[in-house]
Tab-separated table of C-alpha atoms in Angstrom:
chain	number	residue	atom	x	y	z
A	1	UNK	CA	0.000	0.000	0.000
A	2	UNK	CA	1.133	3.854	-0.115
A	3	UNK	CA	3.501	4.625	2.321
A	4	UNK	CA	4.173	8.185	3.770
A	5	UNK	CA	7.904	8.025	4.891
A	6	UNK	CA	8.492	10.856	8.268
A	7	UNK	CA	11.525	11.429	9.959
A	8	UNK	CA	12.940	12.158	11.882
A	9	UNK	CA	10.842	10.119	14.389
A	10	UNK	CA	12.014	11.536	17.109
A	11	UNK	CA	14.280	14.984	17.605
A	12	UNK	CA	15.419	16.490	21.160
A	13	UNK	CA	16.310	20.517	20.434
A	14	UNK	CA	16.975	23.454	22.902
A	15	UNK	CA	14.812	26.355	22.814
A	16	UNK	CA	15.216	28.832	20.222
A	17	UNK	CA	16.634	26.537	17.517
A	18	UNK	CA	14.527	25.828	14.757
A	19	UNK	CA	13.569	21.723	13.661
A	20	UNK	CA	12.814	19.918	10.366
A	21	UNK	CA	10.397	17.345	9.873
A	22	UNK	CA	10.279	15.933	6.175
A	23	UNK	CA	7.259	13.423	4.946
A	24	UNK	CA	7.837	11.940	1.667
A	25	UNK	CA	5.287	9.688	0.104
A	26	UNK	CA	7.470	6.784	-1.370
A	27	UNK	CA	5.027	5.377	-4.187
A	28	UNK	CA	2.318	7.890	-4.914
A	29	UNK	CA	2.603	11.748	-5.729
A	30	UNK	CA	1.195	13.745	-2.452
A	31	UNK	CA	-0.482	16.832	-4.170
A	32	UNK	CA	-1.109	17.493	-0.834
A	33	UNK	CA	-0.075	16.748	2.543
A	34	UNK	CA	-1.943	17.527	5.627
A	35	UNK	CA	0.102	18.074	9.226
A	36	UNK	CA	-1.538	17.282	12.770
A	37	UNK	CA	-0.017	17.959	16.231
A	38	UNK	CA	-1.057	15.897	19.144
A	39	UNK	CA	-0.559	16.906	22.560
A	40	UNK	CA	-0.809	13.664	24.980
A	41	UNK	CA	-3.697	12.304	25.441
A	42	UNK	CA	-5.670	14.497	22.906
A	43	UNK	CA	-6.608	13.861	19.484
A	44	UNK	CA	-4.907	15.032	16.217
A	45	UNK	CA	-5.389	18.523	15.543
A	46	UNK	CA	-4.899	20.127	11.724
A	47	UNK	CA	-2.256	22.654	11.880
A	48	UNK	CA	-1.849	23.408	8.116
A	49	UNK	CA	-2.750	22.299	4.487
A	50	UNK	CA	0.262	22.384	2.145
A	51	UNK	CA	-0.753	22.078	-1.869
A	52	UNK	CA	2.551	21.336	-3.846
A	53	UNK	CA	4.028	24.547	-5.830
A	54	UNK	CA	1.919	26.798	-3.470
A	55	UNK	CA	1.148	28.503	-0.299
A	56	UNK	CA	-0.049	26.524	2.953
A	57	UNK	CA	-3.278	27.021	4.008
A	58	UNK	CA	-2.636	27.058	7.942
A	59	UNK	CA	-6.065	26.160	10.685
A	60	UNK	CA	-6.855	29.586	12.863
A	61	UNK	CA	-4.454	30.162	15.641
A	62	UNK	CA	-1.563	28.164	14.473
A	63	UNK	CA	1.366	31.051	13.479
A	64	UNK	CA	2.441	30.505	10.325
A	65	UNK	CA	5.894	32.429	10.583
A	66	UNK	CA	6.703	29.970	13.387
A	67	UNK	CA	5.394	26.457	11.825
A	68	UNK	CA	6.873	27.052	8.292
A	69	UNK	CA	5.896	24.450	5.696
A	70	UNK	CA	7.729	24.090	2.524
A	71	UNK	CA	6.210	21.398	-0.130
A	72	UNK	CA	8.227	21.922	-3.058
A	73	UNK	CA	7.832	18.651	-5.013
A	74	UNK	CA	4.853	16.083	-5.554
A	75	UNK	CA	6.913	13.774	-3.292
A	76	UNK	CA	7.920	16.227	-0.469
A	77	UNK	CA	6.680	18.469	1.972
A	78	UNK	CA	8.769	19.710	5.096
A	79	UNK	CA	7.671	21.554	8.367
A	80	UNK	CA	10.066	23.391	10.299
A	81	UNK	CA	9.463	24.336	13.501
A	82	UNK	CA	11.043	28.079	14.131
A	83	UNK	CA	12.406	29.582	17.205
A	84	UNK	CA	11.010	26.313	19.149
A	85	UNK	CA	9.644	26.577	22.731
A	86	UNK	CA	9.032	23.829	25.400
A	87	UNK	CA	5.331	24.709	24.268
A	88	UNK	CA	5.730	23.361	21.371
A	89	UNK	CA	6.561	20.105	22.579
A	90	UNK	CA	4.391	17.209	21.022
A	91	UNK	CA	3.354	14.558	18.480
A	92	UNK	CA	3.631	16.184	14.634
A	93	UNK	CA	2.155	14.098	11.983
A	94	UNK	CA	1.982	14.069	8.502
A	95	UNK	CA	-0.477	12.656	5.842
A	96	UNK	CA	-1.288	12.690	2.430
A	97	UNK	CA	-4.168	10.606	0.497
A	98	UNK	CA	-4.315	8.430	-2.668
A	99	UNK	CA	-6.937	9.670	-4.614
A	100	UNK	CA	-10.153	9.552	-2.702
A	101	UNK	CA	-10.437	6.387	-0.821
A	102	UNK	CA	-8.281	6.992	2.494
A	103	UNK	CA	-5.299	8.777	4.056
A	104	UNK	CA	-2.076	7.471	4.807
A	105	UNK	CA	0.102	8.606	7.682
A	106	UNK	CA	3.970	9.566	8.436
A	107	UNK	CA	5.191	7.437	11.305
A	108	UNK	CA	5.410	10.562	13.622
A	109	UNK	CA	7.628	13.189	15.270
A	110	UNK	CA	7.880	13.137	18.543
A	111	UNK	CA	9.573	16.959	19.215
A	112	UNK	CA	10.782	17.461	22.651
A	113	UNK	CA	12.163	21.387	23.397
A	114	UNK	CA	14.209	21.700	26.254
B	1	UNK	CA	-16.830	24.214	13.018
B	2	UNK	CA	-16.915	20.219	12.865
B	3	UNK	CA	-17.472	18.406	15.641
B	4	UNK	CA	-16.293	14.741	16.102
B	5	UNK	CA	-17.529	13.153	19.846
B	6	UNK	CA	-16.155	9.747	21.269
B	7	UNK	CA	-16.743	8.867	24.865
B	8	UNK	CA	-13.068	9.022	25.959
B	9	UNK	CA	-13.571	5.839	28.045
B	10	UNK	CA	-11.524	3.603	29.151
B	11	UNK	CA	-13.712	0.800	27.895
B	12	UNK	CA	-12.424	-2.395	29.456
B	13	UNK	CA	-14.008	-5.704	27.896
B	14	UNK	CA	-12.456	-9.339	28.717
B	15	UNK	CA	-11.113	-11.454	26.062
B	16	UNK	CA	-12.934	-12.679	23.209
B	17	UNK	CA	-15.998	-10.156	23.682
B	18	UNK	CA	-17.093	-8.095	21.789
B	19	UNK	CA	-16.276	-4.520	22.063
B	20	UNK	CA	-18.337	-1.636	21.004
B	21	UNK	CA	-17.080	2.195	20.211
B	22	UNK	CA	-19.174	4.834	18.942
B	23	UNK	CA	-18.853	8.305	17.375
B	24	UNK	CA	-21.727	10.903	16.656
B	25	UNK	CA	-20.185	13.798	14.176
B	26	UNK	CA	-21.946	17.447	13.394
B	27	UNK	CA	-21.180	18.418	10.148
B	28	UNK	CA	-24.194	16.539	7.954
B	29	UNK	CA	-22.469	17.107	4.576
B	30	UNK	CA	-19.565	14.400	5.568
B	31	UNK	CA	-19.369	12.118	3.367
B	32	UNK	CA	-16.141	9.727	4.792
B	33	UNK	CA	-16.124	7.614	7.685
B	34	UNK	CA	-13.195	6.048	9.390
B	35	UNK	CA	-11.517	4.430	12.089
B	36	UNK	CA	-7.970	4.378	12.913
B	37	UNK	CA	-6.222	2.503	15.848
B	38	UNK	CA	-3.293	4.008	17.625
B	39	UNK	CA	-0.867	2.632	19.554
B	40	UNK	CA	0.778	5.108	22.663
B	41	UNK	CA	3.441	6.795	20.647
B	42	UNK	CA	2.355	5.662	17.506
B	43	UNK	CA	1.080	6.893	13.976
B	44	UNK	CA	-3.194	6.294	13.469
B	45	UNK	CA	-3.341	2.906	11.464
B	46	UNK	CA	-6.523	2.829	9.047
B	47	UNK	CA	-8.870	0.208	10.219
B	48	UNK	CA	-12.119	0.658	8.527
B	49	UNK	CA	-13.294	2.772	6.356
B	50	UNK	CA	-17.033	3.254	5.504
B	51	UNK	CA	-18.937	5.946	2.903
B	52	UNK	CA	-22.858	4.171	2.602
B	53	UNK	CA	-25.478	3.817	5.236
B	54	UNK	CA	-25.365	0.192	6.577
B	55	UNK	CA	-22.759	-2.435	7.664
B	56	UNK	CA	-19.331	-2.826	6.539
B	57	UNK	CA	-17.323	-6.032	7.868
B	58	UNK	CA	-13.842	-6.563	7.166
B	59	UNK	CA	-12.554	-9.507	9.347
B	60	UNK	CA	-13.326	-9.268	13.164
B	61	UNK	CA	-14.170	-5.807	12.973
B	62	UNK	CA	-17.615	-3.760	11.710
B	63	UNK	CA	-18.520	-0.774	10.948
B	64	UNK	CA	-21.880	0.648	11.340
B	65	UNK	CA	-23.024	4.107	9.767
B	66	UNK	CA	-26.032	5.758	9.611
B	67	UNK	CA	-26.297	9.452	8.481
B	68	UNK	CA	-29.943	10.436	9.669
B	69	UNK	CA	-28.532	9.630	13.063
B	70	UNK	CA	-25.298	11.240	12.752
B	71	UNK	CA	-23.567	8.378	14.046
B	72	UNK	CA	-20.848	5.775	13.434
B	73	UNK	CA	-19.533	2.714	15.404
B	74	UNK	CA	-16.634	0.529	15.358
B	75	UNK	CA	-17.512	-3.359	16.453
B	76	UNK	CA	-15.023	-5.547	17.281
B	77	UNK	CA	-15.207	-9.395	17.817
B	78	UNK	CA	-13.610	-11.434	19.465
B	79	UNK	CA	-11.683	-8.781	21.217
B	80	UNK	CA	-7.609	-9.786	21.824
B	81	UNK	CA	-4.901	-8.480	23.753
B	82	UNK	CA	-3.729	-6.946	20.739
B	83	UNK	CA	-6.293	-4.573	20.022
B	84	UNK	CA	-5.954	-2.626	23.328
B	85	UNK	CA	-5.341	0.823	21.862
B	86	UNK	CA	-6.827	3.990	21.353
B	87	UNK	CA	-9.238	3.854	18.625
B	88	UNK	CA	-10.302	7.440	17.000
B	89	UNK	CA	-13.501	8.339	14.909
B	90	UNK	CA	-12.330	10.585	11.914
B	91	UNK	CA	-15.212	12.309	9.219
B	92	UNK	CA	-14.092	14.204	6.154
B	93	UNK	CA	-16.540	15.528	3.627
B	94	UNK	CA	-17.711	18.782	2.087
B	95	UNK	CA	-16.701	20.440	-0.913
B	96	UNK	CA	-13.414	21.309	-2.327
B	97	UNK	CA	-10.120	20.723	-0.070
B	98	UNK	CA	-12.354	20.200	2.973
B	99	UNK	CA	-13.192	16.829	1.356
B	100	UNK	CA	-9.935	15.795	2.403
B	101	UNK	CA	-9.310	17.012	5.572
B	102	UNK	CA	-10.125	14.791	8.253
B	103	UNK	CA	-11.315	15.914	11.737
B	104	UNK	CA	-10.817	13.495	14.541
B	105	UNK	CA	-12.014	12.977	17.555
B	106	UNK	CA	-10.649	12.486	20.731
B	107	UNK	CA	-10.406	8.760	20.961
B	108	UNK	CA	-11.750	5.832	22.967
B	109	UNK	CA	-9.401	4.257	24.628
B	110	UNK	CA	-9.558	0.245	25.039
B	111	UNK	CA	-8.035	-2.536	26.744
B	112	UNK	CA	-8.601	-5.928	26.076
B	113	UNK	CA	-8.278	-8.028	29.718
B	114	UNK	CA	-6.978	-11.199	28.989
């Protein structure tokens, strides 16, 4: 089946650097790729839409200066995390469908600021 | 905004039962029904998908749907160790790039006593 390809899987940074997170989709083109953070114990929450060779479309109250997303080829899409905080601590996920019939997910990022 | 409710649980049920998780969702348009099992610290895995009023089956698990009612459940038979996990509800439907975007909700979690 598709496979959406995230790493890293983990990532441990201080606060105030900024972190990547790359998704690939391995055997399908992603013309888009949806990212979700998940705090524990609470479900996935849409941060941002990100259409390939164009702007993100980010969900209300998520900055968009500090949660950059970059999806420059039908088989990449990258979030980086700017100026991180201990806030910003949690689960990132990224997923992308195959035509119409269901979405696959990235294994995960767990971020952990310190 | 759309709405996705699960009863949070725990729901404990011993081996070999049956176990039964349900999911009521606001937004009437939605056209895409699913169910995806996580694992603590883990991506969502795709169980069952379902897009017609009625039963789906797939193996040991079922998925019920009806629109009028708002409301779609997850069965699962013969319940095993295995499938202790957090199970979340996730609609997407509408019009345009909303048909993609999935809202969750915020997961039943289940453990399967041996």
């Amino acid at each position: 089946g598709a496979v959406v390809s995230q790493h890293p899987s983990w990532v441990i940074c201080k606060s105030g650097t900024s972190v990547k997170i790359e998704c690939r989709s391995l055997d399908f083109q992603a013309t888009t790729m949806f990212w979700y953070r998940q705090f524990p114990k609470q479900s996935l929450m849409l941060m941002a839409t990100s259409n390939e060779g164009s702007k993100a479309t980010y969900e209300q109250g998520v900055e968009k200066d500090k949660f950059l997303i970059n999806h420059a080829s039908l088989t990449l899409s990258t979030l980086t995390v700017t100026s991180a905080h201990p806030e910003d601590s949690s689960f990132y996920i990224c997923s992308s469908w195959t035509g119409r019939t269901e979405a696959f997910f990235g294994q995960g990022t767990r971020l952990t600021v310190v | 905004q759309k709405e996705v409710e699960q009863n949070s649980g725990p729901l404990s049920v011993p081996e070999g039962a049956i176990a039964s998780l349900n999911c009521t969702y606001s937004d009437r348009v939605s056209q895409s029904f699913f169910w995806y099992r996580q694992y603590s610290g883990k991506s969502p895995e795709l169980i069952m998908s379902i897009y017609s009023n009625g039963d789906k089956e797939d193996g040991r698990f079922t998925a019920q749907l009806n629109k009028a009612s708002q409301y779609v459940s997850l069965l699962i038979r013969d319940s095993q160790p295995s499938d202790s996990a957090t199970y979340l509800c996730a609609v997407a439907g509408g019009s345009g790039a909303g048909s993609y975007q999935l809202t969750f909700g915020k997961g039943t979690k289940l453990s399967v006593i041996p």
